[in-house]
Amino acid sequence: MRLLPRLLCALCLALLCGLAPAATATPTATVEKLHATLLSLMKEADSLRYQGRFERVAPVLDQTFNFETIGRVVTGRYWKGLAADKRSSFLDTFRKLSAATYAENFDGYGGEAFKTLGEEIKKGAALVRTQIVKSDGKTVSLNYVLNQSGADWRVVNVIAEGVSDLSLKRSEYGAVISREGIDSLIAKLNAKIASYAAANP
Amino acid sequence: MRGCASQPGNSTMPNAKITRGLLALGCAALVSGCASTSASKNDPSDPWEGPNRAFYNFNDAIDRNFFTPVAKGYVKVTPQPVRAGVTKFSDNVAYINVIANDLLQGKLSDFASDTGRFVVNSTLGIGGLFDPATGMGMPAHDEDLGQTFGVWGAGEGRYMVLPMVGPSSIRDAPGIATSLALNPLAYLNPVVTIPLGFVTAVNARANLLEATNIRDQAALDPYTFVREAYRQQREFKIFDGNPPADDMDDYIDSADAENTADDAAVLKVY
């Protein structure tokens, strides 16, 4: 029976953490906070509807994602040349798009569960490995890269089944910026957001 | 919930790869996307972007006008268990290719387990329509010649979109021929092979409907989206779903440096 000592140990740690001022959330805690919200979107999808899901997930994304870093990486070499107002306009649109994408896709519950597999921290970056376990037992690999922003660990990349969201967006956004410019990119992202909202009256 | 469940080239469905080799039609699906983008300045990582985009648009037109409607109709008229059976059948009939590549990659325990899997599913599983082997501790693996070359250390080579086939690369394209050569269906009478190949191709396309929905919904430039997703998923498969995490240093460096140049590879952090 080694369970009891472990539980006690965990309890002590929890108490210590509770006492410490401005406790630093672990990378896993950040990811699990996001997952808990996503699960609630799925379970309450019908009563919340699209708008309700958007409003619930948007503030959580602001607390769990590092949009500054994400914005800089997805615009790649073009970031440097962007004026401050373009940067903030892009970031604002990107934030909304992220929330809209979650609201659009997490639109029902079929018995899925999120499972955290482990966490690695290396030179200020963390990798949290997780899985979505479907009701039939099949799993989808979902890994998160986080960096430390102040006291918090914030998500900077999501990798689903080996496909990096950041890298995908970076390639696409770079292609649009180089061809048509940042204003066109922002307009296209806004059109996406509008199309999600229009598809979910 | 359909957010992260699937990507183009769904890794849980080795049948897509298989059918590509068999009929070369099913995976027209993989390359589809709207023809909204004009030819652009070449991405240095994709020197054949011009012809690739042309083939992409060609495949997409065929997919949208033929395969997508046929696959949707097929899903409507066919009960789920039947579609699952067709998927298992086409996976199984293409499994000799997996077994051969286990051997080429020196994965001897996978080789033994996959050989057992093929024998069990072909017999107890009634020609592969059912999959008793997974429950007996012989899970499905996903190997092909392109992955073998990757394991041997070959880089991707140039990205290619093949007409009627879809995304590929210098490293991956030869595997299309070997997967065809190792598929017993290819050696049957054409009277059997052609209709059977057609059904499995439509079935494979149906399995990708969710993935292509996500692409249509999420992609700004579907060609680039499919290319990047293809590259990353191939990498993921080469490492059997466990790519090394050493890239994290690179990620930090490049993110901090602001000027990140053309180092998309460093963003692939697992």
CSV table of C-alpha atoms in Angstrom, one decimal:
chain,number,residue,atom,x,y,z
A,1,MET,CA,0.0,0.0,0.0
A,2,ARG,CA,2.1,2.8,-1.2
A,3,LEU,CA,-0.9,4.9,-2.2
A,4,LEU,CA,-1.4,6.5,1.1
A,5,PRO,CA,2.0,8.0,1.5
A,6,ARG,CA,1.8,9.3,-2.0
A,7,LEU,CA,-1.5,10.9,-1.3
A,8,LEU,CA,-0.2,12.5,1.9
A,9,CYS,CA,2.8,13.7,0.0
A,10,ALA,CA,0.6,15.2,-2.7
A,11,LEU,CA,-1.5,16.8,-0.1
A,12,CYS,CA,1.5,18.4,1.6
A,13,LEU,CA,2.7,19.7,-1.7
A,14,ALA,CA,-0.7,21.1,-2.5
A,15,LEU,CA,-0.8,22.8,0.9
A,16,LEU,CA,2.7,24.3,0.4
A,17,CYS,CA,1.8,25.5,-3.0
A,18,GLY,CA,-1.3,27.1,-1.6
A,19,LEU,CA,0.7,28.9,1.0
A,20,ALA,CA,3.3,30.2,-1.4
A,21,PRO,CA,2.4,33.7,-2.7
A,22,ALA,CA,1.7,33.9,-6.4
A,23,ALA,CA,2.0,30.2,-7.0
A,24,THR,CA,3.6,29.3,-10.3
A,25,ALA,CA,1.3,27.1,-12.3
A,26,THR,CA,3.0,24.2,-13.9
A,27,PRO,CA,2.9,23.7,-17.7
A,28,THR,CA,0.6,20.7,-17.1
A,29,ALA,CA,-1.7,22.9,-15.0
A,30,THR,CA,-2.0,25.3,-17.9
A,31,VAL,CA,-2.8,22.6,-20.4
A,32,GLU,CA,-5.3,21.0,-18.1
A,33,LYS,CA,-7.0,24.2,-17.5
A,34,LEU,CA,-7.5,24.6,-21.2
A,35,HIS,CA,-8.7,21.0,-21.5
A,36,ALA,CA,-11.2,21.4,-18.7
A,37,THR,CA,-12.7,24.3,-20.6
A,38,LEU,CA,-12.7,22.5,-23.9
A,39,LEU,CA,-14.5,19.5,-22.3
A,40,SER,CA,-17.1,21.9,-20.9
A,41,LEU,CA,-17.6,23.4,-24.4
A,42,MET,CA,-18.2,19.9,-25.7
A,43,LYS,CA,-20.5,18.8,-23.0
A,44,GLU,CA,-22.6,22.0,-23.0
A,45,ALA,CA,-22.3,22.6,-26.7
A,46,ASP,CA,-26.0,22.7,-27.4
A,47,SER,CA,-27.0,24.9,-24.6
A,48,LEU,CA,-24.1,27.3,-25.0
A,49,ARG,CA,-24.4,27.5,-28.8
A,50,TYR,CA,-21.6,28.9,-30.9
A,51,GLN,CA,-21.7,32.4,-29.3
A,52,GLY,CA,-21.7,31.0,-25.8
A,53,ARG,CA,-18.8,28.7,-26.6
A,54,PHE,CA,-16.8,31.6,-28.1
A,55,GLU,CA,-17.4,33.7,-25.0
A,56,ARG,CA,-16.4,30.9,-22.6
A,57,VAL,CA,-13.2,29.9,-24.4
A,58,ALA,CA,-11.9,33.4,-25.4
A,59,PRO,CA,-10.9,34.5,-21.9
A,60,VAL,CA,-9.4,31.1,-21.1
A,61,LEU,CA,-7.2,31.3,-24.2
A,62,ASP,CA,-6.0,34.7,-23.1
A,63,GLN,CA,-4.9,33.1,-19.8
A,64,THR,CA,-3.4,30.0,-21.3
A,65,PHE,CA,-1.8,31.1,-24.6
A,66,ASN,CA,1.1,33.4,-25.2
A,67,PHE,CA,-0.4,35.3,-28.2
A,68,GLU,CA,2.6,37.7,-28.4
A,69,THR,CA,5.0,34.8,-29.1
A,70,ILE,CA,2.6,33.0,-31.4
A,71,GLY,CA,2.0,36.2,-33.4
A,72,ARG,CA,5.7,36.8,-33.8
A,73,VAL,CA,6.4,33.2,-34.9
A,74,VAL,CA,3.5,32.8,-37.3
A,75,THR,CA,4.3,36.0,-39.2
A,76,GLY,CA,8.0,34.9,-39.2
A,77,ARG,CA,10.4,37.2,-41.0
A,78,TYR,CA,7.6,39.7,-41.7
A,79,TRP,CA,7.0,40.6,-38.0
A,80,LYS,CA,10.0,42.9,-37.8
A,81,GLY,CA,8.7,45.1,-40.6
A,82,LEU,CA,5.2,45.5,-39.2
A,83,ALA,CA,4.2,48.8,-37.6
A,84,ALA,CA,2.9,48.7,-34.0
A,85,ASP,CA,-0.7,49.2,-35.1
A,86,LYS,CA,-0.5,46.4,-37.7
A,87,ARG,CA,0.9,44.1,-35.1
A,88,SER,CA,-1.8,44.8,-32.6
A,89,SER,CA,-4.5,44.6,-35.2
A,90,PHE,CA,-3.1,41.2,-36.4
A,91,LEU,CA,-2.9,39.9,-32.8
A,92,ASP,CA,-6.4,41.0,-32.0
A,93,THR,CA,-7.7,39.2,-35.1
A,94,PHE,CA,-5.6,36.1,-34.4
A,95,ARG,CA,-7.0,35.9,-30.8
A,96,LYS,CA,-10.5,36.0,-32.1
A,97,LEU,CA,-9.8,33.4,-34.8
A,98,SER,CA,-8.4,31.1,-32.2
A,99,ALA,CA,-11.5,31.4,-30.0
A,100,ALA,CA,-13.8,31.0,-33.0
A,101,THR,CA,-11.9,27.9,-34.2
A,102,TYR,CA,-12.4,26.2,-30.8
A,103,ALA,CA,-16.0,27.3,-30.6
A,104,GLU,CA,-16.7,26.0,-34.1
A,105,ASN,CA,-15.0,22.6,-33.7
A,106,PHE,CA,-15.8,21.7,-30.1
A,107,ASP,CA,-19.4,21.5,-30.9
A,108,GLY,CA,-20.6,18.3,-29.3
A,109,TYR,CA,-19.6,15.5,-26.9
A,110,GLY,CA,-19.2,11.8,-27.8
A,111,GLY,CA,-17.6,10.5,-24.7
A,112,GLU,CA,-14.1,11.9,-25.4
A,113,ALA,CA,-11.6,12.4,-22.6
A,114,PHE,CA,-8.3,14.2,-22.3
A,115,LYS,CA,-5.4,12.4,-20.7
A,116,THR,CA,-2.1,14.0,-19.7
A,117,LEU,CA,0.8,11.6,-20.4
A,118,GLY,CA,3.8,13.6,-19.2
A,119,GLU,CA,5.8,16.9,-19.1
A,120,GLU,CA,9.3,17.8,-20.0
A,121,ILE,CA,11.0,21.1,-19.3
A,122,LYS,CA,14.1,22.1,-21.1
A,123,LYS,CA,15.7,25.6,-21.1
A,124,GLY,CA,12.6,27.5,-20.4
A,125,ALA,CA,10.4,25.6,-22.8
A,126,ALA,CA,8.1,22.9,-21.8
A,127,LEU,CA,6.5,20.0,-23.7
A,128,VAL,CA,3.3,18.5,-22.3
A,129,ARG,CA,2.2,15.3,-24.0
A,130,THR,CA,-1.5,14.5,-24.0
A,131,GLN,CA,-4.1,12.4,-25.8
A,132,ILE,CA,-7.7,12.6,-26.6
A,133,VAL,CA,-9.2,9.3,-25.9
A,134,LYS,CA,-12.3,8.6,-27.9
A,135,SER,CA,-15.2,6.5,-26.6
A,136,ASP,CA,-14.1,3.6,-28.8
A,137,GLY,CA,-10.6,3.7,-27.2
A,138,LYS,CA,-8.8,5.3,-30.2
A,139,THR,CA,-6.4,8.0,-29.3
A,140,VAL,CA,-5.3,11.2,-30.9
A,141,SER,CA,-1.9,12.6,-29.9
A,142,LEU,CA,-2.1,16.2,-28.8
A,143,ASN,CA,1.1,17.8,-27.6
A,144,TYR,CA,1.7,21.4,-26.3
A,145,VAL,CA,4.8,23.5,-26.3
A,146,LEU,CA,4.8,26.2,-23.6
A,147,ASN,CA,7.1,29.0,-22.6
A,148,GLN,CA,7.3,30.9,-19.4
A,149,SER,CA,5.7,34.3,-19.4
A,150,GLY,CA,6.2,36.0,-16.0
A,151,ALA,CA,5.1,33.4,-13.4
A,152,ASP,CA,2.9,31.5,-15.8
A,153,TRP,CA,3.5,28.8,-18.4
A,154,ARG,CA,1.7,29.7,-21.6
A,155,VAL,CA,1.0,27.6,-24.7
A,156,VAL,CA,2.9,28.7,-27.8
A,157,ASN,CA,2.2,25.7,-30.0
A,158,VAL,CA,-0.2,22.8,-30.4
A,159,ILE,CA,0.9,19.7,-32.2
A,160,ALA,CA,-1.9,17.3,-33.2
A,161,GLU,CA,-0.8,13.9,-34.5
A,162,GLY,CA,2.6,15.3,-35.4
A,163,VAL,CA,1.2,18.3,-37.2
A,164,SER,CA,2.4,21.6,-35.7
A,165,ASP,CA,-0.3,24.3,-35.8
A,166,LEU,CA,2.2,27.1,-35.5
A,167,SER,CA,4.3,25.8,-38.4
A,168,LEU,CA,1.3,25.3,-40.6
A,169,LYS,CA,0.0,28.8,-39.9
A,170,ARG,CA,3.5,30.2,-40.4
A,171,SER,CA,3.8,28.7,-43.9
A,172,GLU,CA,0.3,29.8,-44.9
A,173,TYR,CA,0.5,33.3,-43.4
A,174,GLY,CA,4.0,33.8,-44.9
A,175,ALA,CA,2.6,32.9,-48.3
A,176,VAL,CA,-0.3,35.4,-48.0
A,177,ILE,CA,1.8,38.2,-46.6
A,178,SER,CA,4.5,37.9,-49.3
A,179,ARG,CA,1.9,37.8,-52.1
A,180,GLU,CA,-0.7,40.2,-50.8
A,181,GLY,CA,0.5,42.0,-47.7
A,182,ILE,CA,-0.5,42.0,-44.0
A,183,ASP,CA,-3.8,43.8,-44.6
A,184,SER,CA,-5.0,41.1,-46.9
A,185,LEU,CA,-4.0,38.5,-44.3
A,186,ILE,CA,-6.0,40.2,-41.6
A,187,ALA,CA,-9.0,40.6,-43.9
A,188,LYS,CA,-8.8,36.8,-44.7
A,189,LEU,CA,-8.7,35.9,-41.1
A,190,ASN,CA,-11.6,38.2,-40.3
A,191,ALA,CA,-13.6,36.6,-43.2
A,192,LYS,CA,-12.9,33.2,-41.5
A,193,ILE,CA,-14.2,34.4,-38.2
A,194,ALA,CA,-17.3,35.8,-39.9
A,195,SER,CA,-17.9,32.5,-41.8
A,196,TYR,CA,-17.8,30.6,-38.5
A,197,ALA,CA,-20.3,32.9,-37.0
A,198,ALA,CA,-22.5,32.8,-40.1
A,199,ALA,CA,-22.5,29.0,-40.1
A,200,ASN,CA,-23.7,29.0,-36.5
A,201,PRO,CA,-26.6,31.5,-36.2
B,1,MET,CA,-15.8,17.2,-31.4
B,2,ARG,CA,-13.9,17.4,-34.6
B,3,GLY,CA,-11.2,19.8,-33.8
B,4,CYS,CA,-8.0,17.8,-33.6
B,5,ALA,CA,-9.3,14.4,-34.6
B,6,SER,CA,-7.9,14.2,-38.0
B,7,GLN,CA,-5.5,15.7,-40.5
B,8,PRO,CA,-5.0,15.2,-44.1
B,9,GLY,CA,-3.4,11.8,-44.5
B,10,ASN,CA,-5.1,10.5,-41.4
B,11,SER,CA,-2.5,8.5,-39.5
B,12,THR,CA,-4.9,6.1,-38.0
B,13,MET,CA,-6.0,5.0,-41.4
B,14,PRO,CA,-3.2,3.3,-43.3
B,15,ASN,CA,-5.7,2.4,-46.0
B,16,ALA,CA,-5.3,5.9,-47.6
B,17,LYS,CA,-1.7,5.1,-48.4
B,18,ILE,CA,-2.6,1.7,-49.6
B,19,THR,CA,-5.4,2.6,-51.9
B,20,ARG,CA,-3.2,5.3,-53.4
B,21,GLY,CA,-0.9,2.6,-54.5
B,22,LEU,CA,-3.7,0.3,-55.6
B,23,LEU,CA,-5.8,2.6,-57.7
B,24,ALA,CA,-4.1,6.0,-57.4
B,25,LEU,CA,-7.5,7.6,-57.3
B,26,GLY,CA,-8.6,7.5,-53.8
B,27,CYS,CA,-6.0,10.0,-52.7
B,28,ALA,CA,-7.0,12.6,-55.2
B,29,ALA,CA,-8.8,13.6,-52.0
B,30,LEU,CA,-5.6,14.5,-50.3
B,31,VAL,CA,-4.7,17.1,-52.7
B,32,SER,CA,-8.0,18.8,-53.2
B,33,GLY,CA,-8.5,22.4,-52.2
B,34,CYS,CA,-9.8,25.5,-53.9
B,35,ALA,CA,-8.0,27.0,-56.7
B,36,SER,CA,-8.1,30.5,-55.2
B,37,THR,CA,-4.4,31.2,-55.2
B,38,SER,CA,-2.5,32.4,-58.1
B,39,ALA,CA,1.0,31.1,-58.8
B,40,SER,CA,3.2,32.7,-56.2
B,41,LYS,CA,6.9,33.3,-55.6
B,42,ASN,CA,8.4,30.0,-55.0
B,43,ASP,CA,9.0,28.9,-51.5
B,44,PRO,CA,12.6,27.8,-51.3
B,45,SER,CA,11.6,24.6,-49.7
B,46,ASP,CA,9.3,23.8,-52.7
B,47,PRO,CA,11.1,24.5,-55.9
B,48,TRP,CA,8.5,22.8,-58.0
B,49,GLU,CA,5.7,24.9,-56.6
B,50,GLY,CA,4.5,26.0,-60.0
B,51,PRO,CA,3.7,22.5,-61.5
B,52,ASN,CA,2.8,21.3,-58.1
B,53,ARG,CA,0.1,23.9,-57.8
B,54,ALA,CA,-1.2,23.1,-61.3
B,55,PHE,CA,-1.5,19.4,-60.4
B,56,TYR,CA,-3.0,20.2,-57.1
B,57,ASN,CA,-5.7,22.2,-58.8
B,58,PHE,CA,-6.3,19.5,-61.4
B,59,ASN,CA,-6.6,16.8,-58.7
B,60,ASP,CA,-8.9,19.2,-56.7
B,61,ALA,CA,-11.2,19.7,-59.6
B,62,ILE,CA,-11.6,15.9,-60.1
B,63,ASP,CA,-12.0,15.4,-56.4
B,64,ARG,CA,-14.7,18.1,-56.0
B,65,ASN,CA,-16.6,17.1,-59.1
B,66,PHE,CA,-16.4,13.4,-58.8
B,67,PHE,CA,-14.9,11.8,-55.7
B,68,THR,CA,-16.4,14.0,-53.0
B,69,PRO,CA,-20.0,13.6,-54.2
B,70,VAL,CA,-19.5,9.9,-54.8
B,71,ALA,CA,-18.0,9.4,-51.3
B,72,LYS,CA,-20.8,11.4,-49.7
B,73,GLY,CA,-23.4,9.3,-51.5
B,74,TYR,CA,-21.5,6.1,-50.4
B,75,VAL,CA,-21.6,7.2,-46.8
B,76,LYS,CA,-25.4,7.8,-47.1
B,77,VAL,CA,-26.3,4.5,-48.6
B,78,THR,CA,-23.8,2.3,-46.7
B,79,PRO,CA,-24.1,1.3,-43.0
B,80,GLN,CA,-21.2,2.2,-40.8
B,81,PRO,CA,-20.3,-1.5,-40.1
B,82,VAL,CA,-20.0,-2.2,-43.8
B,83,ARG,CA,-17.7,0.8,-44.3
B,84,ALA,CA,-15.6,-0.4,-41.4
B,85,GLY,CA,-15.4,-3.8,-43.0
B,86,VAL,CA,-14.2,-2.3,-46.3
B,87,THR,CA,-11.6,-0.2,-44.5
B,88,LYS,CA,-10.3,-3.3,-42.6
B,89,PHE,CA,-10.3,-5.4,-45.8
B,90,SER,CA,-8.3,-2.8,-47.8
B,91,ASP,CA,-5.9,-2.3,-44.8
B,92,ASN,CA,-5.3,-6.0,-44.6
B,93,VAL,CA,-4.8,-6.7,-48.3
B,94,ALA,CA,-2.1,-4.0,-48.3
B,95,TYR,CA,-0.4,-5.2,-45.2
B,96,ILE,CA,2.3,-7.2,-46.9
B,97,ASN,CA,3.9,-3.8,-47.7
B,98,VAL,CA,4.0,-3.0,-44.0
B,99,ILE,CA,5.5,-6.4,-43.1
B,100,ALA,CA,8.2,-5.9,-45.8
B,101,ASN,CA,9.1,-2.5,-44.5
B,102,ASP,CA,9.2,-3.7,-40.9
B,103,LEU,CA,12.0,-6.0,-42.1
B,104,LEU,CA,13.8,-3.3,-44.1
B,105,GLN,CA,13.8,-1.1,-41.0
B,106,GLY,CA,15.1,-3.9,-38.8
B,107,LYS,CA,12.0,-3.8,-36.6
B,108,LEU,CA,12.0,-7.5,-35.9
B,109,SER,CA,9.4,-7.7,-33.2
B,110,ASP,CA,7.0,-5.6,-35.3
B,111,PHE,CA,7.8,-7.9,-38.2
B,112,ALA,CA,6.8,-11.0,-36.2
B,113,SER,CA,3.7,-9.4,-34.8
B,114,ASP,CA,2.6,-7.9,-38.2
B,115,THR,CA,3.1,-11.3,-39.9
B,116,GLY,CA,0.9,-12.9,-37.2
B,117,ARG,CA,-1.6,-10.1,-37.7
B,118,PHE,CA,-1.8,-10.6,-41.4
B,119,VAL,CA,-2.3,-14.4,-41.0
B,120,VAL,CA,-4.9,-14.1,-38.3
B,121,ASN,CA,-6.9,-11.3,-40.0
B,122,SER,CA,-6.8,-13.1,-43.3
B,123,THR,CA,-8.1,-16.3,-41.9
B,124,LEU,CA,-10.1,-15.8,-38.6
B,125,GLY,CA,-10.9,-12.3,-39.8
B,126,ILE,CA,-12.5,-13.7,-43.0
B,127,GLY,CA,-10.2,-12.2,-45.6
B,128,GLY,CA,-9.5,-9.2,-43.5
B,129,LEU,CA,-13.1,-8.0,-43.1
B,130,PHE,CA,-12.7,-8.2,-39.3
B,131,ASP,CA,-9.7,-7.4,-37.1
B,132,PRO,CA,-9.4,-10.0,-34.4
B,133,ALA,CA,-5.6,-9.6,-34.3
B,134,THR,CA,-5.7,-6.2,-32.5
B,135,GLY,CA,-7.5,-7.8,-29.6
B,136,MET,CA,-4.9,-10.6,-29.5
B,137,GLY,CA,-2.1,-8.2,-28.9
B,138,MET,CA,-1.0,-7.6,-32.6
B,139,PRO,CA,-1.8,-3.9,-33.2
B,140,ALA,CA,-1.7,-2.3,-36.6
B,141,HIS,CA,1.5,-0.6,-37.7
B,142,ASP,CA,2.0,1.9,-40.4
B,143,GLU,CA,5.1,1.5,-42.5
B,144,ASP,CA,6.0,2.1,-46.2
B,145,LEU,CA,9.0,2.5,-48.3
B,146,GLY,CA,9.2,6.3,-47.9
B,147,GLN,CA,9.3,5.8,-44.1
B,148,THR,CA,12.0,3.2,-44.5
B,149,PHE,CA,14.2,5.6,-46.5
B,150,GLY,CA,13.5,8.1,-43.7
B,151,VAL,CA,14.6,5.7,-41.1
B,152,TRP,CA,17.7,5.0,-43.1
B,153,GLY,CA,18.5,8.7,-42.9
B,154,ALA,CA,17.2,10.1,-46.2
B,155,GLY,CA,15.8,13.6,-46.3
B,156,GLU,CA,12.4,14.4,-47.8
B,157,GLY,CA,13.8,15.5,-51.2
B,158,ARG,CA,11.6,17.8,-53.2
B,159,TYR,CA,7.9,18.0,-52.5
B,160,MET,CA,5.8,16.8,-55.4
B,161,VAL,CA,2.1,16.7,-56.1
B,162,LEU,CA,1.4,13.8,-58.5
B,163,PRO,CA,-1.5,13.9,-60.8
B,164,MET,CA,-4.3,11.6,-59.6
B,165,VAL,CA,-2.2,10.6,-56.6
B,166,GLY,CA,-1.6,13.6,-54.5
B,167,PRO,CA,1.2,14.9,-52.2
B,168,SER,CA,4.4,13.0,-52.3
B,169,SER,CA,8.1,13.6,-52.4
B,170,ILE,CA,11.3,12.3,-54.0
B,171,ARG,CA,11.7,10.1,-51.0
B,172,ASP,CA,8.1,8.9,-50.8
B,173,ALA,CA,7.1,8.4,-54.5
B,174,PRO,CA,9.0,5.1,-55.1
B,175,GLY,CA,6.8,3.6,-52.3
B,176,ILE,CA,3.7,4.0,-54.4
B,177,ALA,CA,5.1,1.5,-56.9
B,178,THR,CA,6.2,-1.0,-54.2
B,179,SER,CA,2.9,-0.8,-52.3
B,180,LEU,CA,1.2,-1.6,-55.5
B,181,ALA,CA,3.5,-4.4,-56.3
B,182,LEU,CA,3.0,-5.9,-52.8
B,183,ASN,CA,-0.8,-5.8,-53.0
B,184,PRO,CA,-2.3,-9.1,-53.9
B,185,LEU,CA,-5.3,-7.4,-55.4
B,186,ALA,CA,-3.1,-6.1,-58.2
B,187,TYR,CA,-2.6,-9.6,-59.4
B,188,LEU,CA,-6.2,-10.7,-59.7
B,189,ASN,CA,-8.3,-10.6,-62.8
B,190,PRO,CA,-9.1,-7.0,-63.7
B,191,VAL,CA,-12.8,-7.9,-63.6
B,192,VAL,CA,-12.3,-8.3,-59.9
B,193,THR,CA,-9.5,-5.7,-59.3
B,194,ILE,CA,-11.2,-2.8,-60.9
B,195,PRO,CA,-14.6,-2.8,-59.1
B,196,LEU,CA,-12.9,-3.8,-55.8
B,197,GLY,CA,-10.3,-1.1,-56.2
B,198,PHE,CA,-13.0,1.4,-57.0
B,199,VAL,CA,-15.0,0.6,-53.9
B,200,THR,CA,-11.9,0.7,-51.6
B,201,ALA,CA,-10.9,4.0,-53.2
B,202,VAL,CA,-14.3,5.6,-52.6
B,203,ASN,CA,-14.2,4.2,-49.0
B,204,ALA,CA,-10.8,5.7,-48.4
B,205,ARG,CA,-12.1,9.0,-49.7
B,206,ALA,CA,-15.1,8.8,-47.4
B,207,ASN,CA,-12.7,8.2,-44.5
B,208,LEU,CA,-11.0,11.5,-45.4
B,209,LEU,CA,-14.2,13.6,-45.6
B,210,GLU,CA,-13.7,14.9,-42.1
B,211,ALA,CA,-10.1,15.8,-42.7
B,212,THR,CA,-10.9,17.6,-45.9
B,213,ASN,CA,-13.7,19.5,-44.2
B,214,ILE,CA,-11.2,20.7,-41.6
B,215,ARG,CA,-8.8,21.7,-44.4
B,216,ASP,CA,-11.6,23.6,-46.3
B,217,GLN,CA,-12.6,25.3,-43.1
B,218,ALA,CA,-9.2,26.2,-41.7
B,219,ALA,CA,-6.9,26.7,-44.7
B,220,LEU,CA,-6.2,30.2,-46.1
B,221,ASP,CA,-4.1,28.6,-48.8
B,222,PRO,CA,-5.1,25.0,-49.1
B,223,TYR,CA,-2.0,24.1,-51.2
B,224,THR,CA,0.4,25.3,-48.6
B,225,PHE,CA,-1.8,23.8,-45.8
B,226,VAL,CA,-1.7,20.4,-47.4
B,227,ARG,CA,2.0,20.5,-48.1
B,228,GLU,CA,2.9,21.4,-44.6
B,229,ALA,CA,0.6,18.9,-43.0
B,230,TYR,CA,1.9,16.2,-45.4
B,231,ARG,CA,5.5,16.9,-44.5
B,232,GLN,CA,4.9,17.0,-40.8
B,233,GLN,CA,2.8,13.9,-40.8
B,234,ARG,CA,5.4,12.0,-42.8
B,235,GLU,CA,8.0,13.0,-40.3
B,236,PHE,CA,5.8,11.9,-37.4
B,237,LYS,CA,5.3,8.5,-39.1
B,238,ILE,CA,9.0,8.0,-39.7
B,239,PHE,CA,9.5,8.3,-36.0
B,240,ASP,CA,6.4,6.1,-35.3
B,241,GLY,CA,4.7,8.9,-33.5
B,242,ASN,CA,7.6,9.7,-31.1
B,243,PRO,CA,9.8,12.2,-32.8
B,244,PRO,CA,12.7,13.4,-30.7
B,245,ALA,CA,12.2,16.5,-28.6
B,246,ASP,CA,15.7,17.9,-29.2
B,247,ASP,CA,14.3,20.6,-31.5
B,248,MET,CA,13.2,22.6,-28.4
B,249,ASP,CA,16.4,24.6,-28.3
B,250,ASP,CA,16.0,25.6,-31.9
B,251,TYR,CA,12.5,26.7,-31.2
B,252,ILE,CA,13.6,29.0,-28.4
B,253,ASP,CA,16.5,30.4,-30.3
B,254,SER,CA,14.4,31.2,-33.4
B,255,ALA,CA,11.5,32.6,-31.5
B,256,ASP,CA,13.8,34.9,-29.5
B,257,ALA,CA,15.8,36.0,-32.5
B,258,GLU,CA,12.7,37.5,-34.1
B,259,ASN,CA,14.1,37.2,-37.5
B,260,THR,CA,13.3,33.6,-38.1
B,261,ALA,CA,14.2,33.2,-41.8
B,262,ASP,CA,13.2,30.0,-43.4
B,263,ASP,CA,13.4,27.6,-40.6
B,264,ALA,CA,10.0,26.1,-40.4
B,265,ALA,CA,11.6,22.9,-39.4
B,266,VAL,CA,12.6,24.2,-36.0
B,267,LEU,CA,9.0,24.9,-35.2
B,268,LYS,CA,8.3,21.2,-35.4
B,269,VAL,CA,8.6,20.6,-31.7
B,270,TYR,CA,7.1,17.4,-30.3
